[in-house]
PDB file of C-alpha atoms and ligand atoms in Angstrom:
ATOM      1  CA  UNK A 937       0.000   0.000   0.000  1.00  0.00           C
ATOM      2  CA  UNK A 938       1.066   3.590  -0.578  1.00  0.00           C
ATOM      3  CA  UNK A 939       2.799   5.522   2.209  1.00  0.00           C
ATOM      4  CA  UNK A 940       0.593   8.547   1.445  1.00  0.00           C
ATOM      5  CA  UNK A 941      -2.566   6.558   2.164  1.00  0.00           C
ATOM      6  CA  UNK A 942      -2.167   7.447   5.853  1.00  0.00           C
ATOM      7  CA  UNK A 943      -4.065  10.475   7.111  1.00  0.00           C
ATOM      8  CA  UNK A 944      -2.397  12.756   9.652  1.00  0.00           C
ATOM      9  CA  UNK A 945      -4.288  12.468  12.936  1.00  0.00           C
ATOM     10  CA  UNK A 946      -6.457  15.622  13.022  1.00  0.00           C
ATOM     11  CA  UNK A 947      -6.401  15.914  16.804  1.00  0.00           C
ATOM     12  CA  UNK A 948      -4.631  12.981  18.382  1.00  0.00           C
ATOM     13  CA  UNK A 949      -6.648  11.509  21.237  1.00  0.00           C
ATOM     14  CA  UNK A 950      -4.610  10.925  24.412  1.00  0.00           C
ATOM     15  CA  UNK A 951      -5.130   7.173  24.075  1.00  0.00           C
ATOM     16  CA  UNK A 952      -5.348   6.895  20.280  1.00  0.00           C
ATOM     17  CA  UNK A 953      -9.111   6.376  20.342  1.00  0.00           C
ATOM     18  CA  UNK A 954     -11.974   8.709  19.490  1.00  0.00           C
ATOM     19  CA  UNK A 955     -15.559   8.020  20.531  1.00  0.00           C
ATOM     20  CA  UNK A 956     -18.805   8.335  18.630  1.00  0.00           C
ATOM     21  CA  UNK A 957     -21.638   8.069  21.201  1.00  0.00           C
ATOM     22  CA  UNK A 958     -24.157   6.949  18.542  1.00  0.00           C
ATOM     23  CA  UNK A 959     -21.904   4.101  17.344  1.00  0.00           C
ATOM     24  CA  UNK A 960     -21.188   3.207  20.957  1.00  0.00           C
ATOM     25  CA  UNK A 961     -24.908   3.101  21.794  1.00  0.00           C
ATOM     26  CA  UNK A 962     -25.562   0.878  18.754  1.00  0.00           C
ATOM     27  CA  UNK A 963     -22.543  -1.459  19.022  1.00  0.00           C
ATOM     28  CA  UNK A 964     -21.068  -1.130  22.521  1.00  0.00           C
ATOM     29  CA  UNK A 965     -24.014  -1.460  24.885  1.00  0.00           C
ATOM     30  CA  UNK A 966     -22.779  -4.942  25.872  1.00  0.00           C
ATOM     31  CA  UNK A 967     -19.934  -3.249  27.812  1.00  0.00           C
ATOM     32  CA  UNK A 968     -22.359  -1.936  30.455  1.00  0.00           C
ATOM     33  CA  UNK A 969     -24.629  -4.985  30.190  1.00  0.00           C
ATOM     34  CA  UNK A 970     -21.765  -7.342  31.106  1.00  0.00           C
ATOM     35  CA  UNK A 971     -20.682  -5.361  34.170  1.00  0.00           C
ATOM     36  CA  UNK A 972     -22.832  -7.135  36.769  1.00  0.00           C
ATOM     37  CA  UNK A 973     -19.890  -9.020  38.351  1.00  0.00           C
ATOM     38  CA  UNK A 974     -17.754  -5.912  38.898  1.00  0.00           C
ATOM     39  CA  UNK A 975     -20.803  -3.996  40.163  1.00  0.00           C
ATOM     40  CA  UNK A 976     -21.455  -6.841  42.641  1.00  0.00           C
ATOM     41  CA  UNK A 977     -17.802  -6.631  43.741  1.00  0.00           C
ATOM     42  CA  UNK A 978     -18.254  -2.870  44.303  1.00  0.00           C
ATOM     43  CA  UNK A 979     -21.429  -3.504  46.335  1.00  0.00           C
ATOM     44  CA  UNK A 980     -22.592   0.150  46.261  1.00  0.00           C
ATOM     45  CA  UNK A 981     -24.475   1.390  49.327  1.00  0.00           C
ATOM     46  CA  UNK A 982     -27.058   4.179  49.627  1.00  0.00           C
ATOM     47  CA  UNK A 983     -25.442   7.506  50.521  1.00  0.00           C
ATOM     48  CA  UNK A 984     -21.889   6.459  49.597  1.00  0.00           C
ATOM     49  CA  UNK A 985     -19.902   8.856  47.410  1.00  0.00           C
ATOM     50  CA  UNK A 986     -18.677   6.933  44.361  1.00  0.00           C
ATOM     51  CA  UNK A 987     -16.533   8.099  41.434  1.00  0.00           C
ATOM     52  CA  UNK A 988     -17.204   6.285  38.140  1.00  0.00           C
ATOM     53  CA  UNK A 989     -13.889   6.673  36.305  1.00  0.00           C
ATOM     54  CA  UNK A 990     -14.181   6.450  32.511  1.00  0.00           C
ATOM     55  CA  UNK A 991     -17.965   6.656  32.698  1.00  0.00           C
ATOM     56  CA  UNK A 992     -18.433   6.852  28.912  1.00  0.00           C
ATOM     57  CA  UNK A 993     -22.013   7.757  28.045  1.00  0.00           C
ATOM     58  CA  UNK A 994     -23.104   7.304  31.672  1.00  0.00           C
ATOM     59  CA  UNK A 995     -25.328   4.244  31.297  1.00  0.00           C
ATOM     60  CA  UNK A 996     -23.566   2.370  34.098  1.00  0.00           C
ATOM     61  CA  UNK A 997     -23.258   5.548  36.205  1.00  0.00           C
ATOM     62  CA  UNK A 998     -27.040   5.790  36.040  1.00  0.00           C
ATOM     63  CA  UNK A 999     -27.390   2.149  37.146  1.00  0.00           C
ATOM     64  CA  UNK A1000     -25.072   2.765  40.111  1.00  0.00           C
ATOM     65  CA  UNK A1001     -26.935   5.963  41.058  1.00  0.00           C
ATOM     66  CA  UNK A1002     -30.185   3.962  41.191  1.00  0.00           C
ATOM     67  CA  UNK A1003     -28.802   2.113  44.254  1.00  0.00           C
ATOM     68  CA  UNK A1004     -28.964   5.370  46.250  1.00  0.00           C
ATOM     69  CA  UNK A1005     -25.204   6.007  46.060  1.00  0.00           C
ATOM     70  CA  UNK A1006     -24.101   9.555  45.172  1.00  0.00           C
ATOM     71  CA  UNK A1007     -22.345   9.333  41.830  1.00  0.00           C
ATOM     72  CA  UNK A1008     -19.806  11.486  40.039  1.00  0.00           C
ATOM     73  CA  UNK A1009     -18.837  10.303  36.556  1.00  0.00           C
ATOM     74  CA  UNK A1010     -15.670  11.417  34.797  1.00  0.00           C
ATOM     75  CA  UNK A1011     -14.455  10.788  31.272  1.00  0.00           C
ATOM     76  CA  UNK A1012     -11.744  12.314  29.103  1.00  0.00           C
ATOM     77  CA  UNK A1013     -13.792  12.217  25.896  1.00  0.00           C
ATOM     78  CA  UNK A1014     -15.775  15.435  25.232  1.00  0.00           C
ATOM     79  CA  UNK A1015     -18.321  13.571  23.092  1.00  0.00           C
ATOM     80  CA  UNK A1016     -18.935  10.939  25.775  1.00  0.00           C
ATOM     81  CA  UNK A1017     -19.120  13.610  28.507  1.00  0.00           C
ATOM     82  CA  UNK A1018     -21.811  15.411  26.479  1.00  0.00           C
ATOM     83  CA  UNK A1019     -23.817  12.164  26.181  1.00  0.00           C
ATOM     84  CA  UNK A1020     -23.381  11.385  29.895  1.00  0.00           C
ATOM     85  CA  UNK A1021     -24.473  14.923  30.891  1.00  0.00           C
ATOM     86  CA  UNK A1022     -27.757  14.471  29.019  1.00  0.00           C
ATOM     87  CA  UNK A1023     -28.365  11.323  31.063  1.00  0.00           C
ATOM     88  CA  UNK A1024     -27.175  12.911  34.321  1.00  0.00           C
ATOM     89  CA  UNK A1025     -29.726  15.726  34.100  1.00  0.00           C
ATOM     90  CA  UNK A1026     -32.653  13.322  34.405  1.00  0.00           C
ATOM     91  CA  UNK A1027     -30.961  11.033  36.978  1.00  0.00           C
ATOM     92  CA  UNK A1028     -29.269  13.639  39.172  1.00  0.00           C
ATOM     93  CA  UNK A1029     -25.573  12.815  39.178  1.00  0.00           C
ATOM     94  CA  UNK A1030     -22.509  14.916  38.355  1.00  0.00           C
ATOM     95  CA  UNK A1031     -20.368  14.509  35.236  1.00  0.00           C
ATOM     96  CA  UNK A1032     -16.902  16.070  34.966  1.00  0.00           C
ATOM     97  CA  UNK A1033     -14.383  15.937  32.123  1.00  0.00           C
ATOM     98  CA  UNK A1034     -10.932  14.831  33.254  1.00  0.00           C
ATOM     99  CA  UNK A1035      -8.221  12.373  32.314  1.00  0.00           C
ATOM    100  CA  UNK A1036      -7.536   9.876  35.119  1.00  0.00           C
ATOM    101  CA  UNK A1037      -4.078  11.410  35.574  1.00  0.00           C
ATOM    102  CA  UNK A1038      -5.597  14.849  36.170  1.00  0.00           C
ATOM    103  CA  UNK A1039      -8.329  13.976  38.682  1.00  0.00           C
ATOM    104  CA  UNK A1040      -8.606  17.048  40.934  1.00  0.00           C
ATOM    105  CA  UNK A1041     -10.276  15.334  43.922  1.00  0.00           C
ATOM    106  CA  UNK A1042      -8.718  15.032  47.394  1.00  0.00           C
ATOM    107  CA  UNK A1043     -10.137  12.416  49.818  1.00  0.00           C
ATOM    108  CA  UNK A1044     -13.591  12.978  48.309  1.00  0.00           C
ATOM    109  CA  UNK A1045     -14.916   9.447  47.605  1.00  0.00           C
ATOM    110  CA  UNK A1046     -15.755   6.273  49.533  1.00  0.00           C
ATOM    111  CA  UNK A1047     -15.102   4.256  46.382  1.00  0.00           C
ATOM    112  CA  UNK A1048     -13.668   4.634  42.904  1.00  0.00           C
ATOM    113  CA  UNK A1049     -15.255   2.338  40.318  1.00  0.00           C
ATOM    114  CA  UNK A1050     -14.128   1.734  36.753  1.00  0.00           C
ATOM    115  CA  UNK A1051     -15.379  -0.565  34.000  1.00  0.00           C
ATOM    116  CA  UNK A1052     -13.612  -1.081  30.669  1.00  0.00           C
ATOM    117  CA  UNK A1053     -11.667   2.172  30.874  1.00  0.00           C
ATOM    118  CA  UNK A1054      -8.271   1.666  32.573  1.00  0.00           C
ATOM    119  CA  UNK A1055      -6.815  -0.208  29.567  1.00  0.00           C
ATOM    120  CA  UNK A1056      -7.056   3.012  27.517  1.00  0.00           C
ATOM    121  CA  UNK A1057      -4.366   4.590  29.734  1.00  0.00           C
ATOM    122  CA  UNK A1058      -0.926   3.740  28.293  1.00  0.00           C
ATOM    123  CA  UNK A1059       1.547   1.924  30.571  1.00  0.00           C
ATOM    124  CA  UNK A1060       3.740   4.998  30.997  1.00  0.00           C
ATOM    125  CA  UNK A1061       0.830   7.019  32.447  1.00  0.00           C
ATOM    126  CA  UNK A1062      -0.574   4.310  34.754  1.00  0.00           C
ATOM    127  CA  UNK A1063       1.459   5.301  37.861  1.00  0.00           C
ATOM    128  CA  UNK A1064       0.274   8.936  37.631  1.00  0.00           C
ATOM    129  CA  UNK A1065      -3.324   7.820  37.088  1.00  0.00           C
ATOM    130  CA  UNK A1066      -3.250   5.388  40.025  1.00  0.00           C
ATOM    131  CA  UNK A1067      -1.738   8.061  42.289  1.00  0.00           C
ATOM    132  CA  UNK A1068      -4.578  10.449  41.348  1.00  0.00           C
ATOM    133  CA  UNK A1069      -7.175   7.734  42.045  1.00  0.00           C
ATOM    134  CA  UNK A1070      -5.553   7.047  45.408  1.00  0.00           C
ATOM    135  CA  UNK A1071      -5.686  10.783  46.282  1.00  0.00           C
ATOM    136  CA  UNK A1072      -9.388  10.925  45.384  1.00  0.00           C
ATOM    137  CA  UNK A1073     -10.231   8.261  47.997  1.00  0.00           C
ATOM    138  CA  UNK A1074     -10.955   8.760  51.657  1.00  0.00           C
ATOM    139  CA  UNK A1075      -8.826   6.686  54.093  1.00  0.00           C
ATOM    140  CA  UNK A1076      -9.625   2.964  53.602  1.00  0.00           C
ATOM    141  CA  UNK A1077     -11.703   3.804  50.512  1.00  0.00           C
ATOM    142  CA  UNK A1078     -11.994   1.065  47.906  1.00  0.00           C
ATOM    143  CA  UNK A1079     -10.992   0.913  44.264  1.00  0.00           C
ATOM    144  CA  UNK A1080     -12.984  -1.696  42.347  1.00  0.00           C
ATOM    145  CA  UNK A1081     -12.490  -2.112  38.630  1.00  0.00           C
ATOM    146  CA  UNK A1082     -12.547  -4.295  35.558  1.00  0.00           C
ATOM    147  CA  UNK A1083     -10.353  -3.713  32.507  1.00  0.00           C
ATOM    148  CA  UNK A1084      -8.791  -5.616  29.645  1.00  0.00           C
ATOM    149  CA  UNK A1085      -6.092  -7.917  30.993  1.00  0.00           C
ATOM    150  CA  UNK A1086      -3.156  -9.859  29.591  1.00  0.00           C
ATOM    151  CA  UNK A1087      -4.107 -11.535  26.293  1.00  0.00           C
ATOM    152  CA  UNK A1088      -7.180  -9.340  25.834  1.00  0.00           C
ATOM    153  CA  UNK A1089      -8.534  -9.386  22.241  1.00  0.00           C
ATOM    154  CA  UNK A1090      -5.358 -11.242  21.217  1.00  0.00           C
ATOM    155  CA  UNK A1091      -6.672 -12.575  17.910  1.00  0.00           C
ATOM    156  CA  UNK A1092      -8.150  -9.191  16.950  1.00  0.00           C
ATOM    157  CA  UNK A1093      -4.863  -7.425  17.720  1.00  0.00           C
ATOM    158  CA  UNK A1094      -2.781  -9.914  15.731  1.00  0.00           C
ATOM    159  CA  UNK A1095      -5.141  -9.607  12.756  1.00  0.00           C
ATOM    160  CA  UNK A1096      -5.046  -5.777  12.887  1.00  0.00           C
ATOM    161  CA  UNK A1097      -1.286  -5.754  13.271  1.00  0.00           C
ATOM    162  CA  UNK A1098      -0.955  -7.999  10.217  1.00  0.00           C
ATOM    163  CA  UNK A1099      -3.403  -6.071   8.045  1.00  0.00           C
ATOM    164  CA  UNK A1100      -2.233  -2.581   8.969  1.00  0.00           C
ATOM    165  CA  UNK A1101       1.453  -3.387   8.490  1.00  0.00           C
ATOM    166  CA  UNK A1102       0.614  -3.375   4.776  1.00  0.00           C
ATOM    167  CA  UNK A1103      -0.506   0.245   5.211  1.00  0.00           C
ATOM    168  CA  UNK A1104       2.675   1.129   7.176  1.00  0.00           C
ATOM    169  CA  UNK A1105       0.808   1.432  10.480  1.00  0.00           C
ATOM    170  CA  UNK A1106       1.913  -0.256  13.699  1.00  0.00           C
ATOM    171  CA  UNK A1107      -1.550  -1.048  15.086  1.00  0.00           C
ATOM    172  CA  UNK A1108      -0.316  -1.965  18.562  1.00  0.00           C
ATOM    173  CA  UNK A1109       1.631   1.280  18.919  1.00  0.00           C
ATOM    174  CA  UNK A1110      -1.263   3.325  17.502  1.00  0.00           C
ATOM    175  CA  UNK A1111      -3.819   1.781  19.870  1.00  0.00           C
ATOM    176  CA  UNK A1112      -1.506   2.236  22.893  1.00  0.00           C
ATOM    177  CA  UNK A1113      -3.738  -0.014  25.003  1.00  0.00           C
ATOM    178  CA  UNK A1114      -2.507  -1.524  28.269  1.00  0.00           C
ATOM    179  CA  UNK A1115      -3.554  -5.086  29.104  1.00  0.00           C
ATOM    180  CA  UNK A1116      -1.611  -6.094  32.255  1.00  0.00           C
ATOM    181  CA  UNK A1117      -1.324  -9.435  34.023  1.00  0.00           C
ATOM    182  CA  UNK A1118      -2.537  -9.726  37.646  1.00  0.00           C
ATOM    183  CA  UNK A1119       1.100  -9.637  38.829  1.00  0.00           C
ATOM    184  CA  UNK A1120       1.901  -6.457  36.909  1.00  0.00           C
ATOM    185  CA  UNK A1121      -1.212  -4.613  38.049  1.00  0.00           C
ATOM    186  CA  UNK A1122      -0.829  -5.772  41.655  1.00  0.00           C
ATOM    187  CA  UNK A1123       2.639  -4.205  41.648  1.00  0.00           C
ATOM    188  CA  UNK A1124       1.358  -0.928  40.184  1.00  0.00           C
ATOM    189  CA  UNK A1125      -1.519  -0.771  42.678  1.00  0.00           C
ATOM    190  CA  UNK A1126       0.805  -1.438  45.606  1.00  0.00           C
ATOM    191  CA  UNK A1127       3.273   1.196  44.403  1.00  0.00           C
ATOM    192  CA  UNK A1128       0.398   3.710  44.335  1.00  0.00           C
ATOM    193  CA  UNK A1129      -0.537   2.944  47.962  1.00  0.00           C
ATOM    194  CA  UNK A1130      -3.234   0.271  47.631  1.00  0.00           C
ATOM    195  CA  UNK A1131      -3.689  -3.073  49.363  1.00  0.00           C
ATOM    196  CA  UNK A1132      -4.948  -5.600  46.804  1.00  0.00           C
ATOM    197  CA  UNK A1133      -7.728  -7.736  48.274  1.00  0.00           C
ATOM    198  CA  UNK A1134      -8.504  -9.721  45.107  1.00  0.00           C
ATOM    199  CA  UNK A1135      -7.389  -9.681  41.490  1.00  0.00           C
ATOM    200  CA  UNK A1136      -8.146 -12.202  38.758  1.00  0.00           C
ATOM    201  CA  UNK A1137      -7.811 -12.661  35.006  1.00  0.00           C
ATOM    202  CA  UNK A1138     -11.051 -13.951  33.491  1.00  0.00           C
ATOM    203  CA  UNK A1139     -11.331 -15.135  29.866  1.00  0.00           C
ATOM    204  CA  UNK A1140     -14.703 -13.908  28.605  1.00  0.00           C
ATOM    205  CA  UNK A1141     -15.528 -14.618  24.953  1.00  0.00           C
ATOM    206  CA  UNK A1142     -18.072 -11.887  24.287  1.00  0.00           C
ATOM    207  CA  UNK A1143     -20.908 -12.158  21.740  1.00  0.00           C
ATOM    208  CA  UNK A1144     -20.946  -9.353  19.179  1.00  0.00           C
ATOM    209  CA  UNK A1145     -24.525  -9.236  17.864  1.00  0.00           C
ATOM    210  CA  UNK A1146     -23.583  -6.455  15.410  1.00  0.00           C
ATOM    211  CA  UNK A1147     -20.560  -8.411  14.142  1.00  0.00           C
ATOM    212  CA  UNK A1148     -16.830  -7.789  13.871  1.00  0.00           C
ATOM    213  CA  UNK A1149     -16.966  -4.948  11.350  1.00  0.00           C
ATOM    214  CA  UNK A1150     -19.152  -2.914  13.734  1.00  0.00           C
ATOM    215  CA  UNK A1151     -16.811  -3.716  16.643  1.00  0.00           C
ATOM    216  CA  UNK A1152     -13.751  -2.538  14.700  1.00  0.00           C
ATOM    217  CA  UNK A1153     -15.548   0.630  13.560  1.00  0.00           C
ATOM    218  CA  UNK A1154     -16.546   1.447  17.149  1.00  0.00           C
ATOM    219  CA  UNK A1155     -13.528   0.388  19.215  1.00  0.00           C
ATOM    220  CA  UNK A1156     -10.562   0.781  16.865  1.00  0.00           C
ATOM    221  CA  UNK A1157     -11.221   4.207  15.348  1.00  0.00           C
ATOM    222  CA  UNK A1158      -7.956   5.559  16.746  1.00  0.00           C
ATOM    223  CA  UNK A1159      -6.121   3.091  14.524  1.00  0.00           C
ATOM    224  CA  UNK A1160      -8.423   2.865  11.489  1.00  0.00           C
ATOM    225  CA  UNK A1161      -9.119   6.598  11.125  1.00  0.00           C
ATOM    226  CA  UNK A1162      -5.476   7.086  10.126  1.00  0.00           C
ATOM    227  CA  UNK A1163      -6.377   5.581   6.753  1.00  0.00           C
ATOM    228  CA  UNK A1164      -8.113   7.195   3.805  1.00  0.00           C
ATOM    229  CA  UNK A1165     -11.737   5.997   3.561  1.00  0.00           C
ATOM    230  CA  UNK A1166     -11.177   3.460   0.763  1.00  0.00           C
ATOM    231  CA  UNK A1167      -8.091   1.981   2.450  1.00  0.00           C
ATOM    232  CA  UNK A1168     -10.012   1.965   5.744  1.00  0.00           C
ATOM    233  CA  UNK A1169     -12.838  -0.067   4.207  1.00  0.00           C
ATOM    234  CA  UNK A1170     -10.349  -2.492   2.629  1.00  0.00           C
ATOM    235  CA  UNK A1171      -8.371  -2.849   5.871  1.00  0.00           C
ATOM    236  CA  UNK A1172     -11.549  -3.623   7.829  1.00  0.00           C
ATOM    237  CA  UNK A1173     -12.629  -6.222   5.234  1.00  0.00           C
ATOM    238  CA  UNK A1174      -9.166  -7.854   5.304  1.00  0.00           C
ATOM    239  CA  UNK A1175      -9.144  -7.952   9.123  1.00  0.00           C
ATOM    240  CA  UNK A1176     -12.657  -9.430   9.257  1.00  0.00           C
ATOM    241  CA  UNK A1177     -11.631 -12.098   6.726  1.00  0.00           C
ATOM    242  CA  UNK A1178      -8.591 -13.058   8.849  1.00  0.00           C
ATOM    243  CA  UNK A1179     -10.734 -13.346  11.980  1.00  0.00           C
ATOM    244  CA  UNK A1180     -13.688 -15.207  10.464  1.00  0.00           C
ATOM    245  CA  UNK A1181     -12.272 -18.744  10.980  1.00  0.00           C
ATOM    246  CA  UNK A1182     -11.486 -18.156  14.688  1.00  0.00           C
ATOM    247  CA  UNK A1183     -14.049 -15.679  16.031  1.00  0.00           C
ATOM    248  CA  UNK A1184     -17.197 -16.604  14.088  1.00  0.00           C
ATOM    249  CA  UNK A1185     -19.025 -19.852  14.838  1.00  0.00           C
ATOM    250  CA  UNK A1186     -20.764 -22.194  12.395  1.00  0.00           C
ATOM    251  CA  UNK A1187     -24.073 -20.387  12.962  1.00  0.00           C
ATOM    252  CA  UNK A1188     -22.525 -17.071  11.899  1.00  0.00           C
ATOM    253  CA  UNK A1189     -22.266 -15.556  15.400  1.00  0.00           C
ATOM    254  CA  UNK A1190     -19.262 -13.317  16.081  1.00  0.00           C
ATOM    255  CA  UNK A1191     -17.361 -13.198  19.374  1.00  0.00           C
ATOM    256  CA  UNK A1192     -14.557 -10.979  20.686  1.00  0.00           C
ATOM    257  CA  UNK A1193     -11.811 -12.772  22.621  1.00  0.00           C
ATOM    258  CA  UNK A1194     -11.979 -10.576  25.712  1.00  0.00           C
ATOM    259  CA  UNK A1195      -9.954 -11.366  28.824  1.00  0.00           C
ATOM    260  CA  UNK A1196     -10.906  -9.262  31.851  1.00  0.00           C
ATOM    261  CA  UNK A1197      -8.777  -8.200  34.790  1.00  0.00           C
ATOM    262  CA  UNK A1198     -11.076  -7.630  37.796  1.00  0.00           C
ATOM    263  CA  UNK A1199      -9.843  -6.403  41.169  1.00  0.00           C
ATOM    264  CA  UNK A1200     -10.792  -5.009  44.569  1.00  0.00           C
ATOM    265  CA  UNK A1201      -8.197  -2.848  46.320  1.00  0.00           C
ATOM    266  CA  UNK A1202      -8.223  -0.626  49.397  1.00  0.00           C
ATOM    267  CA  UNK A1203      -6.375   2.646  50.012  1.00  0.00           C
ATOM    268  CA  UNK A1204      -3.693   1.667  52.547  1.00  0.00           C
TER     269      UNK A1204
HETATM  270  C1  BEZ B2683     -11.957  -3.891  26.340  1.00  0.00           C
HETATM  271  O1  BEZ B2683     -13.021  -3.563  26.882  1.00  0.00           O
HETATM  272  O2  BEZ B2683     -11.196  -4.715  26.825  1.00  0.00           O
HETATM  273  C2  BEZ B2683     -11.581  -3.279  25.044  1.00  0.00           C
HETATM  274  C3  BEZ B2683     -12.545  -2.742  24.238  1.00  0.00           C
HETATM  275  C4  BEZ B2683     -12.175  -2.193  23.044  1.00  0.00           C
HETATM  276  C5  BEZ B2683     -10.868  -2.156  22.646  1.00  0.00           C
HETATM  277  C6  BEZ B2683      -9.908  -2.683  23.466  1.00  0.00           C
HETATM  278  C7  BEZ B2683     -10.270  -3.260  24.661  1.00  0.00           C
END
């Protein structure tokens, strides 16, 4: 493929990903729907102050607020913050726009919760983000989260890496995702001043009712939007073709090879 088929990133997102709330609502609703285990681990209580870090469009924030807890949602994406604010007006919670590294809160929350967001923070910025989360918690406050862990979406990443190399793009570097093992994240949490009460890596093949093309167009925009539209369409078709034998079953159902890292930690 031609070198000049790569578009300059118009405004590089801090984590290489841009969000379209409409595409997310159509193709990413499963993210909130599959959060029941991490919500149970959080065990929100009425009157508790809880920060939902990486709240996206606020669907899960709204679910948590319905327990009687007092929710603040934060996200770094202006488009997602706008969508979450619309929801917050009718449900009465606060939405702020911050990166995790820049959280301004001091001993404000009983718990920090995060679902499917921490893996968007590159490895180099994790210590700063975890220190800011620690500062936001009251003494003995808890940090309960689920994120992509080691081996997350391995087949999808290998297929993208293979396809996009032909367009002179290093897909792994462009995505800048962070999928740590339990040992690696335990060390980072401890270094930031947390006691880790539980942490586990959970393989979770995840049905994609809208298919792989919709998943790539929703969750890998930071990588794919570097291509001109025709190359983008070809790259998606090539990636889908590579993945079809391993992530689509005989009935035509698509799955993503998710592997979740779920943990419960306490501010020491
Ligand atoms: C995740 O939730 O693990 C994830 C989603 C989209 C891209 C990368 C990871």
